[in-house]
Short mmCIF file of C-alpha atoms in Angstrom, two decimals:
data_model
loop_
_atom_site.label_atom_id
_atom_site.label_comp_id
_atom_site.label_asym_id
_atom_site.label_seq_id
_atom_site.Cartn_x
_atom_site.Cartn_y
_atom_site.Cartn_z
CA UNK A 22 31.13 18.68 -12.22
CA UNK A 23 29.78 17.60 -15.82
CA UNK A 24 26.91 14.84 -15.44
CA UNK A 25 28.88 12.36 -16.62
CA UNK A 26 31.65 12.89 -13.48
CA UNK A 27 29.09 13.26 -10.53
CA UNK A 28 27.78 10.14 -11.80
CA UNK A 29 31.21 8.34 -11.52
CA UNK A 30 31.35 10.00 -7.81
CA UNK A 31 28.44 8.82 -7.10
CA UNK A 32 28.88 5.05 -8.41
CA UNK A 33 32.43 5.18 -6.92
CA UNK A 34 30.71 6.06 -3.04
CA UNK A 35 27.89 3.79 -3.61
CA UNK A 36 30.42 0.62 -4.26
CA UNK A 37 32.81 1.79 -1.28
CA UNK A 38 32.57 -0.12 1.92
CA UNK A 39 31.03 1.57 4.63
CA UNK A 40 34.21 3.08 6.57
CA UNK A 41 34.92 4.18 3.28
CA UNK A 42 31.42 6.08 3.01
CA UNK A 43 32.00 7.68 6.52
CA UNK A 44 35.66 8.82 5.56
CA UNK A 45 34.33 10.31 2.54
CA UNK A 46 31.36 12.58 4.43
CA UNK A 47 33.29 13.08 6.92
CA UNK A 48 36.19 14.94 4.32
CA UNK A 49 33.46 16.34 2.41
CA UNK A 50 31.53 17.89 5.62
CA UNK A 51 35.49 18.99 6.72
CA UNK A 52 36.24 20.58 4.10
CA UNK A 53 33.16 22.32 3.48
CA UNK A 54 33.18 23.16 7.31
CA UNK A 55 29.62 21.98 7.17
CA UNK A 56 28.75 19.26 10.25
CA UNK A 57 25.28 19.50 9.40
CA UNK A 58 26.30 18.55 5.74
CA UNK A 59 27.35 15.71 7.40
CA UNK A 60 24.72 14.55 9.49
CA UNK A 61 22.60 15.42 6.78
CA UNK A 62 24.46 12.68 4.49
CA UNK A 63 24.94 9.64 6.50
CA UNK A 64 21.75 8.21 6.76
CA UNK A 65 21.77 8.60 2.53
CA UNK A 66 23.03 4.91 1.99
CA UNK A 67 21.35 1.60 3.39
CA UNK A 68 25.27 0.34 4.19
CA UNK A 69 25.94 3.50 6.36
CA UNK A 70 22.56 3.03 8.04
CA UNK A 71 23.06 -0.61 8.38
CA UNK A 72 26.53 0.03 9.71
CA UNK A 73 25.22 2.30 12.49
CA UNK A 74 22.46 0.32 13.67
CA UNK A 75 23.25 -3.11 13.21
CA UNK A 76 21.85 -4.98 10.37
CA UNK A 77 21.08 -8.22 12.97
CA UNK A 78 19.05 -6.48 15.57
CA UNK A 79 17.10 -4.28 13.36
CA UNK A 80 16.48 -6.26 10.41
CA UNK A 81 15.38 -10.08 9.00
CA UNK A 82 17.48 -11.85 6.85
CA UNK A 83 14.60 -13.55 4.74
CA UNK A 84 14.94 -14.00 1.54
CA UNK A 85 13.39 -12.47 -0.36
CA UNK A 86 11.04 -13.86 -2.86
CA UNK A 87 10.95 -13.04 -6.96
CA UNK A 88 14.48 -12.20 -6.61
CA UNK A 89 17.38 -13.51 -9.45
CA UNK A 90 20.75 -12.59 -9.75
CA UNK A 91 21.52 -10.90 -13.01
CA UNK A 92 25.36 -9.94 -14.39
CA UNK A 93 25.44 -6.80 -16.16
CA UNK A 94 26.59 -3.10 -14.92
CA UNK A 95 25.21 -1.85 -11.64
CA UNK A 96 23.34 0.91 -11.64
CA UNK A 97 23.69 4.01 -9.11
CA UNK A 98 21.40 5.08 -6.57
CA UNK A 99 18.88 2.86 -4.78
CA UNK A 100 16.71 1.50 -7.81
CA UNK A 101 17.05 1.57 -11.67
CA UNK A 102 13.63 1.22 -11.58
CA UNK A 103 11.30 3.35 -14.37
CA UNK A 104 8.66 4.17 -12.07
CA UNK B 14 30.35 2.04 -13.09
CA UNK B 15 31.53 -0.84 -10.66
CA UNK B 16 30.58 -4.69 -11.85
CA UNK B 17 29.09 -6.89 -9.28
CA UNK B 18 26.44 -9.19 -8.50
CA UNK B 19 22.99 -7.27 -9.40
CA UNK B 20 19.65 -8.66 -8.01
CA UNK B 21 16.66 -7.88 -10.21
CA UNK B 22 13.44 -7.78 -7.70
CA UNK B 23 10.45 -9.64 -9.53
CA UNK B 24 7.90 -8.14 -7.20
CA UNK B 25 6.44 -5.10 -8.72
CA UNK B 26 6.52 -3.37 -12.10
CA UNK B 27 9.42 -1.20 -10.68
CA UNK B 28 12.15 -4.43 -11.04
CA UNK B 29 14.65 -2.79 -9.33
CA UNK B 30 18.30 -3.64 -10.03
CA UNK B 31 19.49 -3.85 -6.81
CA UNK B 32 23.45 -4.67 -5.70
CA UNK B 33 25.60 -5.41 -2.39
CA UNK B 34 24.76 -3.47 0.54
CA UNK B 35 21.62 -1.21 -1.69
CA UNK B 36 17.84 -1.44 -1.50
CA UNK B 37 15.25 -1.56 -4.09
CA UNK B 38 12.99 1.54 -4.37
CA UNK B 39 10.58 0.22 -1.45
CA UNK B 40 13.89 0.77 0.99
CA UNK B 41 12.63 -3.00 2.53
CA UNK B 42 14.42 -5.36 0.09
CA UNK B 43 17.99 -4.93 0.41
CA UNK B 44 20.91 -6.90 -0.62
CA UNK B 45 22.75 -8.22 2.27
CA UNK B 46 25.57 -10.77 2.14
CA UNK B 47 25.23 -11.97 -1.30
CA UNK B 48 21.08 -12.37 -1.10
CA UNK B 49 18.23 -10.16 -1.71
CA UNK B 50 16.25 -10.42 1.85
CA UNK B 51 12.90 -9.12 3.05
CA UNK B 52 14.15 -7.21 5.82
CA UNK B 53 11.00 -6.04 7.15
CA UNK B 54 9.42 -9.63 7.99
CA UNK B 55 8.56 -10.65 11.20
CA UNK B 56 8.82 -6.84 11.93
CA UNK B 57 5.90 -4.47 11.85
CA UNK B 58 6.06 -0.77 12.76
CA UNK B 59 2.48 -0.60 13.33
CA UNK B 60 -0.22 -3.10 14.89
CA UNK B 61 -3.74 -2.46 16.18
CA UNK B 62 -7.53 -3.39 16.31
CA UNK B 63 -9.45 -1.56 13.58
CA UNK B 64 -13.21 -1.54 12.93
CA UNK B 65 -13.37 -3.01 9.68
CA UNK B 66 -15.16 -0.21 8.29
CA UNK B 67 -12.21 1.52 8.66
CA UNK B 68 -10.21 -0.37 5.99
CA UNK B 69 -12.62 0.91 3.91
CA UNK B 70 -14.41 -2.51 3.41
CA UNK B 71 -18.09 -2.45 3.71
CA UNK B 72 -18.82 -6.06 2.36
CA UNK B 73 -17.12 -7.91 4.53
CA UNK B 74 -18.21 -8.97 8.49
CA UNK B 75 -19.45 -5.97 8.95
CA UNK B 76 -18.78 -4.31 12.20
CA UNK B 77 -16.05 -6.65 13.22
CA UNK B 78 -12.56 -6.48 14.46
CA UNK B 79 -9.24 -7.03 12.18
CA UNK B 80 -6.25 -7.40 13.39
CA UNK B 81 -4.20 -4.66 11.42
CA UNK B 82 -0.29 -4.56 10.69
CA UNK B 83 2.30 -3.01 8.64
CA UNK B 84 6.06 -2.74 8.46
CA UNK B 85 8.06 0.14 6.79
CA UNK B 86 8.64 0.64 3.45
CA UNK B 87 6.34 1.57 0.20
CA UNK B 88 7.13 1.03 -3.35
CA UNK B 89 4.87 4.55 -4.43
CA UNK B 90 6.19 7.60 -3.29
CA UNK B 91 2.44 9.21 -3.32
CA UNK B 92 3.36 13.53 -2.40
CA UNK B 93 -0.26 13.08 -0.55
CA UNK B 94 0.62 9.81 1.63
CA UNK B 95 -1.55 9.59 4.73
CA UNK B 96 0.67 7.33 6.44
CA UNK B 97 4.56 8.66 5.19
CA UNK B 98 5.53 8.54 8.28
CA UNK B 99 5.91 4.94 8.27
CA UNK B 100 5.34 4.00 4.34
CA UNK B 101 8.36 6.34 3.06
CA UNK B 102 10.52 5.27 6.46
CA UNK B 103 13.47 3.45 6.13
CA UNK B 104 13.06 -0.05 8.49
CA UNK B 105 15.98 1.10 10.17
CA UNK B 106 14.65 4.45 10.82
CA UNK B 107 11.64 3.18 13.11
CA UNK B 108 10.87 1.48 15.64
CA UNK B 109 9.71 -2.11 14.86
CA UNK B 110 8.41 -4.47 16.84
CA UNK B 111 9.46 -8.45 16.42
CA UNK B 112 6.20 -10.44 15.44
CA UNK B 113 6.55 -13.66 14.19
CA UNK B 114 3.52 -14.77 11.68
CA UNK B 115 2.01 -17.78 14.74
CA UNK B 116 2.17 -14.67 17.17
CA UNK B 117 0.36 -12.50 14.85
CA UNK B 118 -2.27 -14.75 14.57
CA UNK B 119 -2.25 -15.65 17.66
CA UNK B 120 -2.89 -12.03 18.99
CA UNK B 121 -5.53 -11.53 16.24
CA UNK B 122 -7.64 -14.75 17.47
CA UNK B 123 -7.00 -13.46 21.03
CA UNK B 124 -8.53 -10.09 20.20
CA UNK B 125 -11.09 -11.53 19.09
CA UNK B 126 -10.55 -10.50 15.52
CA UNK B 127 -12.25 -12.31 12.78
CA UNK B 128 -9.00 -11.39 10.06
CA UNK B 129 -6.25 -9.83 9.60
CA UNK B 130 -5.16 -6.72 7.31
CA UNK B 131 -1.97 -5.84 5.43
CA UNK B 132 -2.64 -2.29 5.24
CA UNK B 133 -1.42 1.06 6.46
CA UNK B 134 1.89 1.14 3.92
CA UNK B 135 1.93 -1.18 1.28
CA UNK B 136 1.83 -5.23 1.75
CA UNK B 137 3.08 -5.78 -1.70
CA UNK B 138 6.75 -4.87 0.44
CA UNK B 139 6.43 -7.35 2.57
CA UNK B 140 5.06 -10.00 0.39
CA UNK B 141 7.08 -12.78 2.13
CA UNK B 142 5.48 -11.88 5.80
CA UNK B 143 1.62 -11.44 4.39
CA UNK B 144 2.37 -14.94 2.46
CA UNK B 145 3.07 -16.73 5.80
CA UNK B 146 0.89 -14.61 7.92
CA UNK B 147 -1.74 -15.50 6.12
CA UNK B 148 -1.36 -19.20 5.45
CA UNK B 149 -1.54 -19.33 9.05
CA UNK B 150 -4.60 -17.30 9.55
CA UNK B 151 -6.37 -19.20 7.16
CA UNK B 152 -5.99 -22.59 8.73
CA UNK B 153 -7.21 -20.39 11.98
CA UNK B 154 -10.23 -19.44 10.29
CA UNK B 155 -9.61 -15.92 9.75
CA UNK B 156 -9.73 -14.00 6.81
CA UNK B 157 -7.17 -12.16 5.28
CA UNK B 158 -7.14 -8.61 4.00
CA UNK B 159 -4.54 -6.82 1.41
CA UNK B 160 -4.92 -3.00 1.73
CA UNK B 161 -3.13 -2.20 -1.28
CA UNK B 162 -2.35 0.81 -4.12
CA UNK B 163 -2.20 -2.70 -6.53
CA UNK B 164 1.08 -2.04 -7.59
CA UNK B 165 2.43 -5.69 -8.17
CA UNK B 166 3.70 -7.89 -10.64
CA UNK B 167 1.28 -10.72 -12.08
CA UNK B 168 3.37 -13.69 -10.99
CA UNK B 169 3.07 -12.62 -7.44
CA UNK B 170 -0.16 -11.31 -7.21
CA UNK B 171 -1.31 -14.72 -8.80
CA UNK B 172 0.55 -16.56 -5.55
CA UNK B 173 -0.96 -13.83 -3.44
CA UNK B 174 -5.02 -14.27 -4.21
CA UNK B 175 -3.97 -17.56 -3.04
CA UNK B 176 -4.51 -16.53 0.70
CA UNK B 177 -6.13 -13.22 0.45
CA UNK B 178 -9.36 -13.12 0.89
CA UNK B 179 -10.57 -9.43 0.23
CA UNK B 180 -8.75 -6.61 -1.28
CA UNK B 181 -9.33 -2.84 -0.80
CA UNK B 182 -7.17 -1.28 -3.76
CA UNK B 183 -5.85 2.03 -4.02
CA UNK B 184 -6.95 3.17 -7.61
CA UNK B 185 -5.57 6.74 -6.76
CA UNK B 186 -6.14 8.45 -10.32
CA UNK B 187 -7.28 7.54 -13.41
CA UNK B 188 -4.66 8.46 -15.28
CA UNK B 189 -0.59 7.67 -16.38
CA UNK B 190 0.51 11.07 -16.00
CA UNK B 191 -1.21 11.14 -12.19
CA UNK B 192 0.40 7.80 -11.35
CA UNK B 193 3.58 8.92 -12.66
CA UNK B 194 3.68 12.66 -11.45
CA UNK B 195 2.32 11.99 -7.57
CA UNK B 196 3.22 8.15 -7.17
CA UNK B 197 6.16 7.40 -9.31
CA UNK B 198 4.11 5.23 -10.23
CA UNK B 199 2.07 3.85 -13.21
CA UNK B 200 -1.84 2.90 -14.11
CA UNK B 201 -1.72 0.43 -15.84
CA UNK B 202 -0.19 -2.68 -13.34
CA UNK B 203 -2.44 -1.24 -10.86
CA UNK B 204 -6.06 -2.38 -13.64
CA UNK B 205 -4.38 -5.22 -15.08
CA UNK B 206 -3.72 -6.08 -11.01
CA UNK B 207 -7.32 -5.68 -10.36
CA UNK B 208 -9.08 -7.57 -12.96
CA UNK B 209 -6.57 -10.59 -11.93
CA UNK B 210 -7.63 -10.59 -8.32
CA UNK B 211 -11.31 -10.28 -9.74
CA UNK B 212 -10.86 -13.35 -11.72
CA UNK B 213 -8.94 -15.55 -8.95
CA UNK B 214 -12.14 -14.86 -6.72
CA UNK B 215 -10.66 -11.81 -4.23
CA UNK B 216 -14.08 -9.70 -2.93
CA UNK B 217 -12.45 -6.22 -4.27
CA UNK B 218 -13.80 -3.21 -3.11
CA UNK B 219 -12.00 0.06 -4.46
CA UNK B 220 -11.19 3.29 -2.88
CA UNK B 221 -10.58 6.53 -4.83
CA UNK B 222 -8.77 9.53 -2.97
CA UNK B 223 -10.38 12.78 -4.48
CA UNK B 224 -7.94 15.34 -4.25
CA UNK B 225 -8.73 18.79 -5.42
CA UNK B 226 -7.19 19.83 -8.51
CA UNK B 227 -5.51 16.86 -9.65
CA UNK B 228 -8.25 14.06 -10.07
CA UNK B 229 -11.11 15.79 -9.09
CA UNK B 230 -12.37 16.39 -12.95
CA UNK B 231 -15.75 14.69 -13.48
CA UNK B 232 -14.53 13.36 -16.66
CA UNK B 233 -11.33 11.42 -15.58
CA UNK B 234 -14.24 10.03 -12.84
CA UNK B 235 -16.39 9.10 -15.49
CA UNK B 236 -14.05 7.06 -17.26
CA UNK B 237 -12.64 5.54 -14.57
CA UNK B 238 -16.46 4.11 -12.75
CA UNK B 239 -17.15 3.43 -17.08
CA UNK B 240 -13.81 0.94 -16.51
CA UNK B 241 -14.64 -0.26 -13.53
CA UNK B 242 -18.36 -1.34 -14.47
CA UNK B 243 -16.96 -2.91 -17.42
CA UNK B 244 -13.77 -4.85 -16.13
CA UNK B 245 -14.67 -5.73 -12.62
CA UNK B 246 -18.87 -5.28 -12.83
CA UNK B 247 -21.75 -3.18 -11.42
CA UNK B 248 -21.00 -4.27 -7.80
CA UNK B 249 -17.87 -3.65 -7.26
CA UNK B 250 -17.92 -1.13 -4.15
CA UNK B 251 -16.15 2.37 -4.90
CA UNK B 252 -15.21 4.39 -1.87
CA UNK B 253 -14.32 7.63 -2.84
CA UNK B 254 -12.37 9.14 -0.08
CA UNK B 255 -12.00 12.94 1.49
CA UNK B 256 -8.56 14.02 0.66
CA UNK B 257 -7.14 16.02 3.66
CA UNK B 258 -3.78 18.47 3.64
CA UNK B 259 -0.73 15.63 4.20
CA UNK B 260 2.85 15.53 3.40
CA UNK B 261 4.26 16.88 0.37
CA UNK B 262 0.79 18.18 -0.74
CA UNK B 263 -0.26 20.43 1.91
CA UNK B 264 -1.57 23.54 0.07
CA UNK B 265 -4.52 22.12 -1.25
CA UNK B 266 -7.73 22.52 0.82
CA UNK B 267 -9.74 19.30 2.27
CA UNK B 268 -11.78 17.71 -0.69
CA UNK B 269 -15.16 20.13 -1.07
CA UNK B 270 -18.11 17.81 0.20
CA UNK B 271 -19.69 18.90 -2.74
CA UNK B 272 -17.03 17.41 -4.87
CA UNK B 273 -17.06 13.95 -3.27
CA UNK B 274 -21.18 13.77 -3.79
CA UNK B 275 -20.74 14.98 -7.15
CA UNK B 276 -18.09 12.28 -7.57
CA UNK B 277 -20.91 9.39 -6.06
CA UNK B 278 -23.38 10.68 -8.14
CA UNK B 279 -21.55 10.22 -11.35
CA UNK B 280 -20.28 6.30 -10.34
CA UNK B 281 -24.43 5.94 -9.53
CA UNK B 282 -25.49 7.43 -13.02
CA UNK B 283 -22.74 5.11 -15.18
CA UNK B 284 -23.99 2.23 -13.22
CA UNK B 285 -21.72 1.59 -10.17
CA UNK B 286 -24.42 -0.13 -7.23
CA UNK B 287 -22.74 0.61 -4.34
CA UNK B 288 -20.63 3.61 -4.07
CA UNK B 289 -19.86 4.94 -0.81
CA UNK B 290 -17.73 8.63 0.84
CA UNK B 291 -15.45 8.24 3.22
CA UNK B 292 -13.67 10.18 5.67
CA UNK B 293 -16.41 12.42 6.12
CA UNK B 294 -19.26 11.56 8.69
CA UNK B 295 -22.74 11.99 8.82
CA UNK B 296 -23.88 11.42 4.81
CA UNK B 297 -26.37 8.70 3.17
CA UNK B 298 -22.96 7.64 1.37
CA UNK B 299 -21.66 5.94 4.59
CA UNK B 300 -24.54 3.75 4.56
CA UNK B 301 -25.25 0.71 2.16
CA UNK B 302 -28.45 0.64 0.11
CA UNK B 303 -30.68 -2.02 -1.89
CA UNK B 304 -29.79 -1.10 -5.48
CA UNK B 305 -33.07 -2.55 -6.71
CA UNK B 306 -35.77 -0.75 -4.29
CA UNK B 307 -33.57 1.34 -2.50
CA UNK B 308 -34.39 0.15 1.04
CA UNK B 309 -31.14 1.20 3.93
CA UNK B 310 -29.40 -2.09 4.49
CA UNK B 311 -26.64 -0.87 6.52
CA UNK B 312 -26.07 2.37 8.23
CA UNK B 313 -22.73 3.70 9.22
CA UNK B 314 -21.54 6.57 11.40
CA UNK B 315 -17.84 6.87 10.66
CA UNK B 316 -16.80 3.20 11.49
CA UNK B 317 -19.50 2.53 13.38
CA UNK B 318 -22.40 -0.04 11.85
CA UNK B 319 -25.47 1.40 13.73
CA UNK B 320 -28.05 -0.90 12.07
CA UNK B 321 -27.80 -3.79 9.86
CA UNK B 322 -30.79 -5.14 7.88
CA UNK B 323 -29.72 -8.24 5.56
CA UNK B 324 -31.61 -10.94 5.71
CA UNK B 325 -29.82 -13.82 5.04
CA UNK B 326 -27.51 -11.56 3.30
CA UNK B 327 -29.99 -10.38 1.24
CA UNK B 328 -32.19 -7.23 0.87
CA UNK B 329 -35.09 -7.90 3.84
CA UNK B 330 -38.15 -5.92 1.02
CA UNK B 331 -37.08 -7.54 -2.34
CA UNK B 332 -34.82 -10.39 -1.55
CA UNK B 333 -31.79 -9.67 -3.62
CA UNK B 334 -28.83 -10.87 -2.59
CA UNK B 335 -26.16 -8.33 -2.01
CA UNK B 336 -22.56 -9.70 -2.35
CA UNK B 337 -19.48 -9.60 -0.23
CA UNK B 338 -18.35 -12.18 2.24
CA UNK B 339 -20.75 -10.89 5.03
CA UNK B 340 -19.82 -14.36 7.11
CA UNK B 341 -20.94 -13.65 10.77
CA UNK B 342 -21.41 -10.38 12.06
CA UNK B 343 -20.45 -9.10 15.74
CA UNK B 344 -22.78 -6.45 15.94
#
């Protein structure tokens, strides 16, 4: 795929619902034949991991601080950050 | 790309965009039903009784006990991490313990600790927890301790020297390209960081990770002890710090002793007062020593304080005061 078309993968995955992520692993690890593909991919994204574990037991619900909502295009990945 | 509702996290030079369901770069801030949320408070993955010493802070209650905690979660990726294990862990990932901020210091003043420390991964991630951690310890009389690589936005940091006492920063190269190339990082928040907590009255002591090969050079140490005489003054306490094998960096050797007392006698030369090794045992640069007459004011063994001189915190030949926040001692 051209740069410009694993990035729209990519964006398209990270904005799917969870069962949507899982379907999408689990087609990709099928038709690759590769389980460990699989297991390898599901702990990529916070909403899978979230999904698995559940987000109340594991995790606080503080808010955050230094945090504002922004509009604009959301980037891919984790972080847009320039390190 | 997809439109939605994009957080932008104010906490550290990285400023992470961050949408639905994704974390920032520190995998500990994560947007969860329409909110950016600190997922990691009231949750550490680590907790113990340290030695002070072991921090590194040598100006501060020497001997004593902290209280020491951290959750997940680190917003440098450093390819030498001592602790990745926990600092490049997703919260999820580990086990965490619930600790709310009145139990933690509650367990510290039942420990007997005399403060508390931020420190194995990287307090700056869980900003929110250290803020009301430490409120708490301060109206319990303890002090609080940030064990930090610096990396933090001004606006916080400001709110931060608020309750933080003492400060033992990371400064883990002297140079961009290092910060950028091993930390995915950058230097310059890390100084700028520094000098602020200097000026809103946090005792800083420094610690400098000497890793063979890539900030090892005499020169980048040079300029970094000339910056730190100038910016944050002749006693500021430098630790530099044996580097051993650890994570992504694990064909490099352990730090050549030789190296590290080469480093301390360079920071001596430019001007430094008290520069200390660490992670090595049995050298005069554990040990603390009157910068006017040279008389031993404090020897260490590891984190052990096997004698302490100061006389009303003060050299006990000369006189001259030697600063920190040496409070009450427990040894």
């Amino acid at each position: 795929m051209t740069h410009d078309k694993t990035s729209a993968a990519v964006a398209a995955f990270d904005s799917a619902p969870a069962a949507g992520q899982l379907w999408a692993i689990c087609w990709a690890s099928w038709s690759r034949r590769d389980f460990l593909l699989m297991l390898g991919m599901i702990p990529l994204t916070p909403a899978l991991r979230l999904a698995f574990h559940g987000r109340e037991s594991l995790l606080s619900r503080k808010p955050a601080l230094f945090a504002k909502k922004v509009s604009g295009v959301a980037p891919t990945g984790q972080c847009s950050a320039e390190a | 790309m997809p439109r939605s509702d994009v957080f932008l996290c104010e906490l550290c030079p990285k400023n992470c965009r961050i949408r639905e369901g994704q974390s920032g770069d520190c995998k500990v801030r994560i947007v969860i039903d329409g909110e950016l949320r600190a997922v990691t408070y009231g949750r550490p993955c680590a907790v113990h009784v340290d030695p002070i010493e072991k921090k590194p802070l040598f100006h501060v209650m020497p001997g004593s006990r902290i209280f020491s905690l951290a959750t997940a979660g680190c917003n440098l990726h450093c390819k030498f991490c001592q602790n990745w294990t926990i600092s490049q862990a997703a919260p999820e990932d580990i086990r965490n313990v619930p600790l709310s901020p009145h139990r933690v210091v509650e367990s510290a003043t039942s420990q007997k600790c005399r403060s508390i420390a931020y420190t194995y991964t990287e307090p700056v991630v869980f900003y929110e927890y250290v803020l009301d951690t430490a409120a708490l310890a301060r109206q319990a009389g303890l002090l609080n301790v940030s064990v930090t690589a610096g990396y933090i936005n001004r606006e916080p940091l400001e709110r931060l020297c608020d309750v933080v006492d003492a400060s033992n920063t990371d400064l883990k190269g002297f140079s961009d390209a290092f910060y950028r190339e091993l930390c995915e990082a950058s230097l310059k928040p890390v100084l700028d960081g520094m000098i602020t907590m200097k000026e809103r009255g946090v005792w800083l002591e420094i610690t400098n990770l000497v890793i063979p090969t890539f900030n090892d050079d005499l020169d980048m140490i040079r300029r970094m002890c000339k910056w730190i005489l100038a910016y944050l003054g002749p006693e500021t306490p430098l630790h530099f710090s044996r580097f051993y094998p650890m994570y992504k960096v694990r064909n490099l050797p352990p730090t050549p002793m030789d190296t590290l007392m080469r480093a301390r006698e360079v920071a001596l030369e430019i001007g430094l007062q008290y520069v200390y090794v660490g992670n090595v045992l049995g050298t005069e640069g554990e040990s603390t020593f009157c910068p006017s007459d040279g008389t031993l004011l404090i020897r260490r063994m590891g984190f052990s304080v096997l004698e302490n001189h100061l006389l009303n915190d003060a050299c006990p030949t000369c006189g001259r005061k030697v600063p920190g926040l040496w409070g009450f001692r427990d040894t």
